[in-house]
Short mmCIF file of C-alpha atoms and ligand atoms in Angstrom, two decimals:
data_model
loop_
_atom_site.label_atom_id
_atom_site.label_comp_id
_atom_site.label_asym_id
_atom_site.label_seq_id
_atom_site.Cartn_x
_atom_site.Cartn_y
_atom_site.Cartn_z
CA MET A 57 0.01 -0.33 -0.09
CA LYS A 58 0.76 3.83 -1.19
CA GLY A 59 1.21 4.65 2.42
CA LYS A 60 3.13 2.26 4.26
CA VAL A 61 5.45 2.70 1.50
CA LEU A 62 5.63 6.32 2.04
CA GLU A 63 6.11 5.56 5.70
CA MET A 64 8.76 3.45 5.01
CA LYS A 65 10.90 6.25 3.52
CA LYS A 66 9.83 8.53 5.73
CA GLN A 67 9.30 10.64 2.35
CA TYR A 68 6.56 14.12 2.14
CA TYR A 69 4.83 15.62 0.22
CA LYS A 70 5.35 19.40 0.28
CA VAL A 71 2.03 21.28 0.29
CA GLY A 72 0.71 25.17 0.84
CA VAL A 73 -2.78 26.28 2.34
CA VAL A 74 -3.88 29.69 -0.37
CA GLY A 75 -6.62 31.29 2.93
CA ALA A 76 -4.09 29.53 5.27
CA THR A 77 -5.11 32.20 7.73
CA GLY A 78 -9.54 31.56 7.52
CA MET A 79 -11.00 28.97 9.97
CA VAL A 80 -10.66 26.45 7.51
CA GLY A 81 -7.16 27.31 6.60
CA GLN A 82 -7.00 27.49 9.83
CA ARG A 83 -7.68 23.41 10.36
CA PHE A 84 -5.74 22.93 7.76
CA VAL A 85 -2.38 24.25 8.90
CA THR A 86 -3.57 22.87 12.27
CA LEU A 87 -4.09 18.41 10.21
CA LEU A 88 -0.78 19.28 8.53
CA GLU A 89 1.08 19.61 12.21
CA ASN A 90 2.66 16.13 12.29
CA HIS A 91 1.34 14.95 9.27
CA PRO A 92 2.79 11.76 8.19
CA TRP A 93 3.08 12.55 4.83
CA PHE A 94 2.70 15.59 4.24
CA LYS A 95 4.72 18.74 5.26
CA LEU A 96 3.32 22.28 5.69
CA THR A 97 5.64 24.36 3.65
CA VAL A 98 3.98 27.36 2.96
CA VAL A 99 0.86 29.74 3.76
CA ALA A 100 -0.93 31.97 2.23
CA ALA A 101 -3.57 34.57 1.76
CA SER A 102 -5.03 37.71 -0.02
CA GLY A 103 -2.71 41.27 -0.27
CA ARG A 104 -3.72 42.19 3.46
CA SER A 105 -1.26 39.30 5.28
CA ALA A 106 1.30 38.77 2.84
CA GLY A 107 4.40 39.05 3.86
CA LYS A 108 3.37 38.65 7.48
CA THR A 109 4.78 36.32 9.72
CA TYR A 110 1.05 34.08 10.37
CA ALA A 111 0.72 34.83 13.89
CA GLU A 112 0.63 38.32 12.73
CA ALA A 113 -1.43 37.94 10.12
CA VAL A 114 -3.56 35.70 11.40
CA GLY A 115 -3.73 36.97 15.77
CA SER A 116 -6.60 37.07 17.24
CA ARG A 117 -8.47 35.24 14.71
CA TRP A 118 -7.13 32.29 15.97
CA ALA A 119 -10.26 30.32 16.12
CA MET A 120 -9.10 26.34 16.90
CA PRO A 121 -8.43 24.98 20.31
CA THR A 122 -5.67 23.87 20.82
CA PRO A 123 -2.64 26.41 20.53
CA MET A 124 -1.48 27.71 17.49
CA PRO A 125 1.18 25.41 15.75
CA GLU A 126 4.81 26.58 17.17
CA SER A 127 6.16 25.04 13.98
CA VAL A 128 3.80 27.80 11.93
CA LYS A 129 3.48 30.79 13.99
CA GLN A 130 6.92 32.82 12.60
CA MET A 131 6.32 31.83 8.19
CA VAL A 132 6.07 34.74 6.58
CA VAL A 133 2.46 34.76 4.55
CA GLN A 134 2.78 34.49 1.21
CA ASN A 135 0.60 35.97 -1.74
CA ALA A 136 -2.11 33.56 -2.58
CA ALA A 137 -1.84 35.69 -6.11
CA GLU A 138 1.29 34.85 -7.15
CA VAL A 139 0.97 31.37 -8.16
CA GLU A 140 4.07 30.25 -10.16
CA GLN A 141 6.37 31.46 -7.49
CA ILE A 142 4.39 29.19 -5.11
CA ALA A 143 3.56 26.59 -7.34
CA ALA A 144 8.19 25.98 -7.47
CA GLN A 145 7.72 25.71 -3.78
CA VAL A 146 5.75 23.00 -2.96
CA ASP A 147 3.70 19.68 -4.94
CA PHE A 148 0.32 20.29 -4.44
CA ILE A 149 -1.73 22.59 -2.80
CA PHE A 150 -5.18 23.29 -0.58
CA CYS A 151 -6.79 26.04 -1.17
CA ALA A 152 -10.41 27.74 0.94
CA VAL A 153 -10.52 30.97 -0.09
CA ASN A 154 -13.30 33.88 1.24
CA MET A 155 -13.14 34.85 -2.66
CA PRO A 156 -15.89 36.00 -5.88
CA LYS A 157 -16.79 32.71 -7.54
CA ASN A 158 -15.41 33.84 -11.04
CA GLU A 159 -11.80 34.77 -9.18
CA ILE A 160 -11.56 31.78 -7.14
CA LYS A 161 -12.62 29.71 -10.87
CA ALA A 162 -9.33 31.68 -12.86
CA LEU A 163 -6.93 31.41 -9.43
CA GLU A 164 -7.09 26.97 -8.92
CA GLU A 165 -6.87 26.86 -12.48
CA ALA A 166 -3.34 28.69 -12.55
CA TYR A 167 -2.83 27.28 -9.71
CA ALA A 168 -3.68 23.62 -12.07
CA LYS A 169 -1.91 24.82 -15.10
CA ALA A 170 1.00 25.78 -13.24
CA GLU A 171 1.75 22.68 -12.32
CA CYS A 172 0.28 22.21 -8.77
CA PRO A 173 -2.97 19.44 -8.58
CA VAL A 174 -5.35 20.84 -5.92
CA VAL A 175 -7.33 19.90 -3.57
CA SER A 176 -10.35 22.59 -2.79
CA ASN A 177 -12.96 23.32 -0.08
CA ASN A 178 -14.36 25.37 -2.47
CA SER A 179 -17.98 25.89 -4.32
CA ALA A 180 -16.80 26.84 -8.15
CA HIS A 181 -15.48 24.13 -9.28
CA ARG A 182 -17.90 21.88 -7.73
CA ALA A 183 -20.42 21.87 -10.96
CA THR A 184 -17.37 21.81 -13.39
CA PRO A 185 -18.13 18.20 -15.40
CA ASP A 186 -14.32 17.10 -15.38
CA VAL A 187 -13.44 18.10 -11.59
CA PRO A 188 -13.92 14.60 -8.94
CA MET A 189 -16.20 15.65 -6.12
CA VAL A 190 -15.74 13.08 -3.28
CA VAL A 191 -16.48 11.78 -0.22
CA PRO A 192 -13.38 8.92 0.12
CA GLU A 193 -15.89 6.59 1.40
CA ILE A 194 -18.23 7.31 -1.49
CA ASN A 195 -17.47 8.21 -4.28
CA ALA A 196 -13.23 7.80 -4.31
CA ALA A 197 -13.41 5.95 -8.05
CA HIS A 198 -14.30 9.60 -9.22
CA ILE A 199 -10.60 10.42 -9.27
CA GLU A 200 -10.15 8.49 -12.25
CA ILE A 201 -11.47 11.46 -14.01
CA ILE A 202 -8.89 13.25 -13.62
CA PRO A 203 -6.68 12.60 -16.52
CA ALA A 204 -9.54 14.32 -18.85
CA GLN A 205 -9.70 17.37 -17.25
CA ARG A 206 -5.30 16.95 -17.25
CA ARG A 207 -6.16 16.47 -21.57
CA ARG A 208 -8.40 19.94 -20.80
CA LEU A 209 -5.42 21.86 -19.58
CA GLY A 210 -2.94 20.55 -21.11
CA THR A 211 -1.11 19.69 -17.67
CA LYS A 212 0.25 16.74 -16.71
CA ARG A 213 1.00 16.88 -12.66
CA GLY A 214 -1.67 19.40 -12.47
CA PHE A 215 -5.30 19.66 -12.15
CA ILE A 216 -8.27 20.75 -9.70
CA ALA A 217 -10.16 17.88 -7.64
CA VAL A 218 -12.61 19.29 -5.03
CA LYS A 219 -14.42 18.79 -1.19
CA SER A 220 -18.78 18.65 -1.21
CA ASN A 221 -20.62 21.23 1.08
CA CYS A 222 -20.55 20.89 4.22
CA SER A 223 -24.18 20.82 5.16
CA LEU A 224 -24.60 17.77 3.53
CA GLN A 225 -21.89 15.80 4.71
CA SER A 226 -24.05 14.08 7.86
CA TYR A 227 -26.94 13.06 5.60
CA VAL A 228 -25.16 12.21 2.39
CA PRO A 229 -22.76 9.44 3.83
CA ALA A 230 -26.03 8.13 6.51
CA PHE A 231 -27.36 7.27 3.33
CA HIS A 232 -24.86 5.83 1.27
CA PRO A 233 -24.85 1.80 2.35
CA LEU A 234 -28.63 1.98 2.15
CA MET A 235 -28.65 2.76 -1.47
CA GLN A 236 -27.66 -0.43 -3.43
CA GLU A 237 -29.85 -2.35 -1.53
CA PHE A 238 -32.98 0.32 -0.98
CA GLY A 239 -32.92 2.82 -3.05
CA VAL A 240 -33.45 5.67 -1.22
CA GLU A 241 -35.75 7.29 -3.46
CA LYS A 242 -36.86 11.47 -1.80
CA ALA A 243 -35.14 12.70 1.26
CA LEU A 244 -36.21 15.94 3.34
CA VAL A 245 -33.69 17.82 5.34
CA CYS A 246 -33.34 20.25 7.67
CA THR A 247 -30.24 21.84 8.62
CA TYR A 248 -28.96 23.25 11.89
CA GLN A 249 -25.53 24.47 11.05
CA ALA A 250 -23.13 26.21 13.20
CA ILE A 251 -21.33 29.37 13.20
CA SER A 252 -17.85 28.09 11.51
CA GLY A 253 -19.13 27.23 8.39
CA ALA A 254 -18.94 31.13 7.47
CA GLY A 255 -16.23 31.29 8.68
CA LYS A 256 -17.33 33.48 12.40
CA THR A 257 -16.61 33.12 15.97
CA PHE A 258 -19.97 34.68 18.30
CA ASP A 259 -17.37 37.53 18.85
CA ARG A 260 -17.40 38.34 15.10
CA MET A 261 -20.87 37.40 14.87
CA PRO A 262 -22.94 38.55 17.97
CA GLU A 263 -26.62 39.12 15.89
CA ILE A 264 -26.89 35.00 16.32
CA ILE A 265 -26.41 34.79 19.59
CA ASP A 266 -30.12 34.24 21.36
CA ASN A 267 -30.92 33.82 17.42
CA VAL A 268 -31.96 31.15 14.85
CA ILE A 269 -30.96 32.97 10.67
CA PRO A 270 -32.85 31.15 8.53
CA TYR A 271 -31.42 32.06 5.69
CA ILE A 272 -27.68 30.55 4.24
CA GLY A 273 -27.47 31.84 0.78
CA GLY A 274 -26.61 29.26 -1.88
CA GLU A 275 -27.33 26.25 0.69
CA GLU A 276 -30.29 24.55 -0.36
CA GLU A 277 -29.70 24.02 -4.20
CA LYS A 278 -25.65 22.88 -2.71
CA SER A 279 -27.74 20.19 -0.21
CA GLU A 280 -30.16 19.48 -2.71
CA GLN A 281 -27.85 19.19 -6.03
CA GLU A 282 -24.09 18.39 -4.87
CA PRO A 283 -25.36 15.09 -3.68
CA LEU A 284 -26.71 13.56 -6.95
CA LYS A 285 -22.95 14.34 -8.26
CA LEU A 286 -21.58 12.15 -5.86
CA TRP A 287 -23.58 9.62 -6.63
CA GLY A 288 -23.11 10.66 -10.67
CA HIS A 289 -21.12 8.32 -12.55
CA ILE A 290 -17.90 8.66 -15.24
CA GLU A 291 -18.88 8.81 -19.24
CA GLY A 292 -16.43 10.35 -21.28
CA ASP A 293 -14.52 13.36 -19.95
CA ARG A 294 -17.26 14.00 -17.16
CA ILE A 295 -18.92 12.80 -14.59
CA VAL A 296 -22.72 13.03 -15.29
CA ASN A 297 -25.17 13.56 -11.64
CA ALA A 298 -26.76 10.99 -11.02
CA GLU A 299 -31.50 11.31 -11.40
CA LYS A 300 -32.32 10.42 -7.65
CA PRO A 301 -32.50 11.10 -4.56
CA ILE A 302 -34.71 14.02 -5.41
CA ILE A 303 -33.40 16.13 -1.81
CA THR A 304 -35.94 19.10 -0.86
CA ALA A 305 -34.18 21.18 2.17
CA GLN A 306 -33.72 23.68 4.57
CA CYS A 307 -30.47 25.44 6.03
CA PHE A 308 -30.64 27.27 9.07
CA ARG A 309 -27.82 29.16 10.64
CA VAL A 310 -28.04 27.96 14.20
CA PRO A 311 -25.70 29.18 18.07
CA VAL A 312 -23.23 27.13 17.86
CA SER A 313 -19.54 27.08 17.44
CA ASP A 314 -18.63 23.86 15.27
CA GLY A 315 -20.96 21.45 13.95
CA HIS A 316 -23.94 20.75 12.06
CA THR A 317 -26.94 19.08 12.37
CA ALA A 318 -29.36 17.87 10.04
CA ALA A 319 -32.95 16.57 10.43
CA VAL A 320 -33.54 14.21 8.24
CA PHE A 321 -37.02 12.39 6.45
CA VAL A 322 -36.29 9.36 3.96
CA SER A 323 -38.20 7.14 2.23
CA PHE A 324 -37.04 4.29 -0.04
CA ALA A 325 -37.95 1.75 -3.20
CA LYS A 326 -38.14 -1.46 -0.98
CA LYS A 327 -38.47 -0.12 2.63
CA PRO A 328 -36.19 -1.45 5.12
CA THR A 329 -36.55 -2.60 8.79
CA LYS A 330 -35.16 -0.86 11.36
CA GLU A 331 -32.74 -3.40 12.05
CA GLN A 332 -31.31 -3.23 8.18
CA LEU A 333 -31.02 -0.17 8.56
CA LEU A 334 -29.46 -0.27 11.62
CA ASP A 335 -26.70 -2.90 10.38
CA ALA A 336 -26.29 -1.88 7.21
CA TRP A 337 -24.70 1.53 9.13
CA LYS A 338 -22.66 -0.19 11.38
CA ASN A 339 -21.45 -2.58 9.03
CA PHE A 340 -20.24 0.21 6.89
CA ARG A 341 -16.68 0.45 5.13
CA GLY A 342 -15.49 2.56 2.61
CA PRO A 343 -12.22 2.42 0.22
CA ALA A 344 -10.50 5.16 2.64
CA GLN A 345 -11.41 2.54 5.34
CA GLU A 346 -9.90 -0.69 3.07
CA LEU A 347 -6.76 1.76 2.14
CA GLY A 348 -6.29 2.37 6.02
CA LEU A 349 -5.33 5.88 5.11
CA PRO A 350 -4.81 8.22 8.20
CA SER A 351 -7.39 10.47 8.56
CA ALA A 352 -9.67 7.81 7.97
CA PRO A 353 -12.28 6.98 10.79
CA LYS A 354 -11.69 3.61 12.10
CA GLN A 355 -15.97 3.95 12.07
CA PHE A 356 -17.25 6.37 9.70
CA LEU A 357 -20.11 6.08 10.65
CA HIS A 358 -21.72 5.97 15.11
CA TYR A 359 -25.18 5.12 16.14
CA PHE A 360 -26.62 6.57 19.52
CA GLU A 361 -29.13 4.45 21.63
CA GLU A 362 -29.72 7.43 23.53
CA ASN A 363 -32.62 9.27 22.39
CA ASP A 364 -30.63 12.93 23.36
CA ARG A 365 -28.30 12.13 20.89
CA PRO A 366 -25.58 13.01 19.02
CA GLN A 367 -25.16 16.80 20.11
CA PRO A 368 -22.67 18.74 18.64
CA LYS A 369 -20.99 19.76 21.43
CA LEU A 370 -20.79 15.79 22.97
CA ASP A 371 -19.99 14.91 19.94
CA ARG A 372 -18.51 16.39 16.87
CA ASP A 373 -15.37 15.23 17.51
CA THR A 374 -16.41 11.96 17.00
CA GLU A 375 -12.92 9.85 15.35
CA HIS A 376 -11.43 13.38 15.78
CA GLY A 377 -14.32 15.23 14.07
CA MET A 378 -14.10 12.84 10.85
CA ALA A 379 -16.85 10.87 11.49
CA VAL A 380 -20.54 10.67 10.84
CA CYS A 381 -22.93 11.29 14.09
CA ILE A 382 -26.53 9.03 13.58
CA GLY A 383 -29.67 8.79 15.88
CA ARG A 384 -32.98 8.89 16.72
CA LEU A 385 -34.08 6.26 14.18
CA ARG A 386 -37.85 5.75 14.18
CA GLU A 387 -40.65 5.14 11.68
CA ASP A 388 -41.91 8.24 10.44
CA VAL A 389 -46.49 9.61 9.19
CA LEU A 390 -44.87 10.50 5.48
CA PHE A 391 -42.26 9.54 4.97
CA ASP A 392 -40.26 6.05 5.49
CA TYR A 393 -38.07 6.80 8.81
CA LYS A 394 -36.65 9.96 10.11
CA PHE A 395 -33.43 10.63 11.85
CA ALA A 396 -31.05 12.98 12.81
CA CYS A 397 -27.51 13.51 12.59
CA MET A 398 -24.52 15.24 12.89
CA SER A 399 -20.48 15.68 11.39
CA HIS A 400 -17.43 18.46 12.23
CA ASN A 401 -18.57 21.21 9.47
CA THR A 402 -15.30 22.82 9.23
CA LEU A 403 -13.33 18.90 10.12
CA ARG A 404 -15.54 16.04 8.09
CA GLY A 405 -17.43 18.58 6.25
CA ALA A 406 -14.42 21.28 5.17
CA ALA A 407 -10.92 20.73 6.50
CA GLY A 408 -10.05 17.62 7.82
CA GLY A 409 -12.38 15.77 4.03
CA GLY A 410 -9.77 17.94 2.01
CA VAL A 411 -6.65 16.17 3.39
CA LEU A 412 -8.41 12.54 3.76
CA LEU A 413 -9.26 13.31 -0.25
CA ALA A 414 -5.34 14.39 -0.47
CA GLU A 415 -4.66 10.96 0.92
CA LEU A 416 -6.37 9.35 -1.07
CA LEU A 417 -5.30 11.41 -4.29
CA ALA A 418 -1.52 10.24 -2.39
CA ALA A 419 -2.20 6.65 -2.08
CA LYS A 420 -3.02 6.36 -5.47
CA GLY A 421 -0.25 8.05 -7.44
CA TYR A 422 -2.20 11.04 -8.36
CA LEU A 423 0.29 12.88 -6.74
CA ASP A 424 3.13 11.66 -7.26
N1 NAP B 579 -16.18 27.29 7.28
C1 NAP B 579 -16.55 26.13 6.83
O1 NAP B 579 -16.97 25.14 7.43
C2 NAP B 579 -16.34 25.61 5.48
C3 NAP B 579 -16.49 24.59 5.03
C4 NAP B 579 -16.60 24.35 3.61
C5 NAP B 579 -15.76 24.45 2.57
N2 NAP B 579 -15.62 26.16 2.75
C6 NAP B 579 -15.31 26.95 2.61
O2 NAP B 579 -13.99 27.25 2.21
C7 NAP B 579 -13.05 28.57 1.57
C8 NAP B 579 -13.19 29.66 3.17
O3 NAP B 579 -14.10 29.50 4.27
P1 NAP B 579 -13.17 30.24 5.51
O4 NAP B 579 -14.57 30.15 6.38
O5 NAP B 579 -11.99 29.64 5.92
O6 NAP B 579 -13.69 31.42 5.34
P2 NAP B 579 -13.18 33.28 6.39
O7 NAP B 579 -12.69 32.46 7.67
O8 NAP B 579 -13.15 33.77 6.24
O9 NAP B 579 -11.35 32.64 5.60
C9 NAP B 579 -11.67 33.68 4.23
C10 NAP B 579 -9.59 33.17 3.73
O10 NAP B 579 -9.59 33.77 2.17
C11 NAP B 579 -8.43 34.20 1.99
N3 NAP B 579 -8.58 35.10 0.66
C12 NAP B 579 -10.41 36.22 1.63
N4 NAP B 579 -9.91 37.31 0.50
C13 NAP B 579 -8.70 36.38 -0.95
C14 NAP B 579 -7.94 36.76 -1.84
N5 NAP B 579 -8.52 38.31 -2.47
N6 NAP B 579 -6.55 36.09 -2.32
C15 NAP B 579 -6.29 35.19 -1.88
N7 NAP B 579 -6.73 35.15 -0.82
C16 NAP B 579 -8.14 35.69 -0.40
C17 NAP B 579 -8.12 35.21 3.48
O11 NAP B 579 -6.85 35.55 3.32
P3 NAP B 579 -6.77 37.26 4.53
O12 NAP B 579 -7.06 36.64 5.88
O13 NAP B 579 -5.78 37.99 4.50
O14 NAP B 579 -8.11 37.89 4.55
C18 NAP B 579 -8.03 33.84 4.29
O15 NAP B 579 -7.33 33.00 4.52
C19 NAP B 579 -15.22 29.42 1.41
O16 NAP B 579 -14.99 28.60 -0.37
C20 NAP B 579 -15.90 28.42 1.60
O17 NAP B 579 -16.90 28.35 0.95
C21 NAP B 579 -15.87 26.53 4.20
#
C-alpha cells in the first residue's frame, strides 16, 4: 500500500495552504502539524496578510481549540496571487479562500496550469463536469476523471479535485450504504448549521446569540444538487449526475460554534426494517478505511441509542471530528423513516475532508 511505502521511506509531500489565515485554513494548518505524509511549507492568503508572519496575520482571529503550532508562527505569509512562485515550492496546495466565485475558479485553474494539483474546499469548481468532487468513503473512483481534466487543461501533473459542501456531509454518508439495496427515493432535510461554517466565532457574529437565521445563501441548492454528483458516474470525459434521490432542503444558521446537524426524513424504493438500517450503518466501510488512509475514521458511521444524541457539543469530535453521528431513527407518518445526524463542519465537512481526499490522491499516485 502506498501509505506504508511513504512511511517506510520517511518521504513527504510539500504542501501549501492558500487561504491559510481563514477558519478552514487554520484547520488545515492544525491538521498538517505532524501529518505522516504531508509537510506544510507554504502559507498564503490575500495581499492584506502577505509579508506578515503567520502569527501577525492571523492575530486575534485564531479560532482553533488548540494553540497555533509553533512551527507555523514565524512562517511568512505569501500572496496567493503569486501562483508560479508558490507552485514552484510545493507538491500540491489546499485551497480555502473567501473570494468571488469567478476569481476562485480562475485562481484554482492558474495553480493547476502551473502543474500544481489543487485540493479545494471552495464551491467554485464543484459543478465542473471533469472536476471530481469526492467523499473518499463514497465515490473514490471519481478521481479517475483526472486524466480527462488534465487533457482539457493541457497539464501533466496539475488538476483540481474538490470536496463537497459541509451541509450534506452528515446525511449523504447516512444514505450511501442504503442506496444499492433499498434505493433511496426521496428525502427532506433541515440543517442546523454552525457559525464556523460562515468563517465566524461568537465574537464576530453577535447577531446569532439567542437567535436562528433561516437563510444561508446558496446552501439549499448545494444541499439538494451536490449529492447527485457524488452518486453520479463517469461517462467519457465527464461525471454525469445521478437522477435520484430527490432531495428538498432548508438550511438554518444556529448558535453553535462547530458541528452541523440535520433532521432527515427519507423514503425508499424497498422499505428496509429498522434492524437492516442499523446493520447497514454499523457495517459500512469505504475505500478510505480499506486503504487505511491516516485521517480515515475507523468507524465512519456512529449510531447513538440515547434519545438526546447526537449533539454538536458532545459528539462533534467523534473519531477526531471525521466520523458522522446518527441517532433517533424511527418510522415516520409521511416518509418511511426519520432520524438526526451531525458532523463536524470544519473537520469532516471542510479541512479534514480535504486532507482525507489528498491522502486518497497520494495513495493512488495522483500527487507524484
Ligand atoms: N467554514 C466552513 O465550515 C467551510 C466549509 C466548507 C467549505 N468552506 C469554504 O472554504 C472557503 C473558506 O472559508 P472560510 O470559512 O475559511 O473563510 P474565512 O475564514 O473568511 O477565510 C478566508 C480566507 O481567504 C483569504 N482571502 C480572502 N480574499 C482573498 C484574496 N483576494 N486572495 C487570496 N486570499 C484571499 C483570506 O485571507 P486574509 O486573511 O488575508 O483576508 C482568508 O485566508 C470558502 O470558499 C468557503 O465556502 C468553508
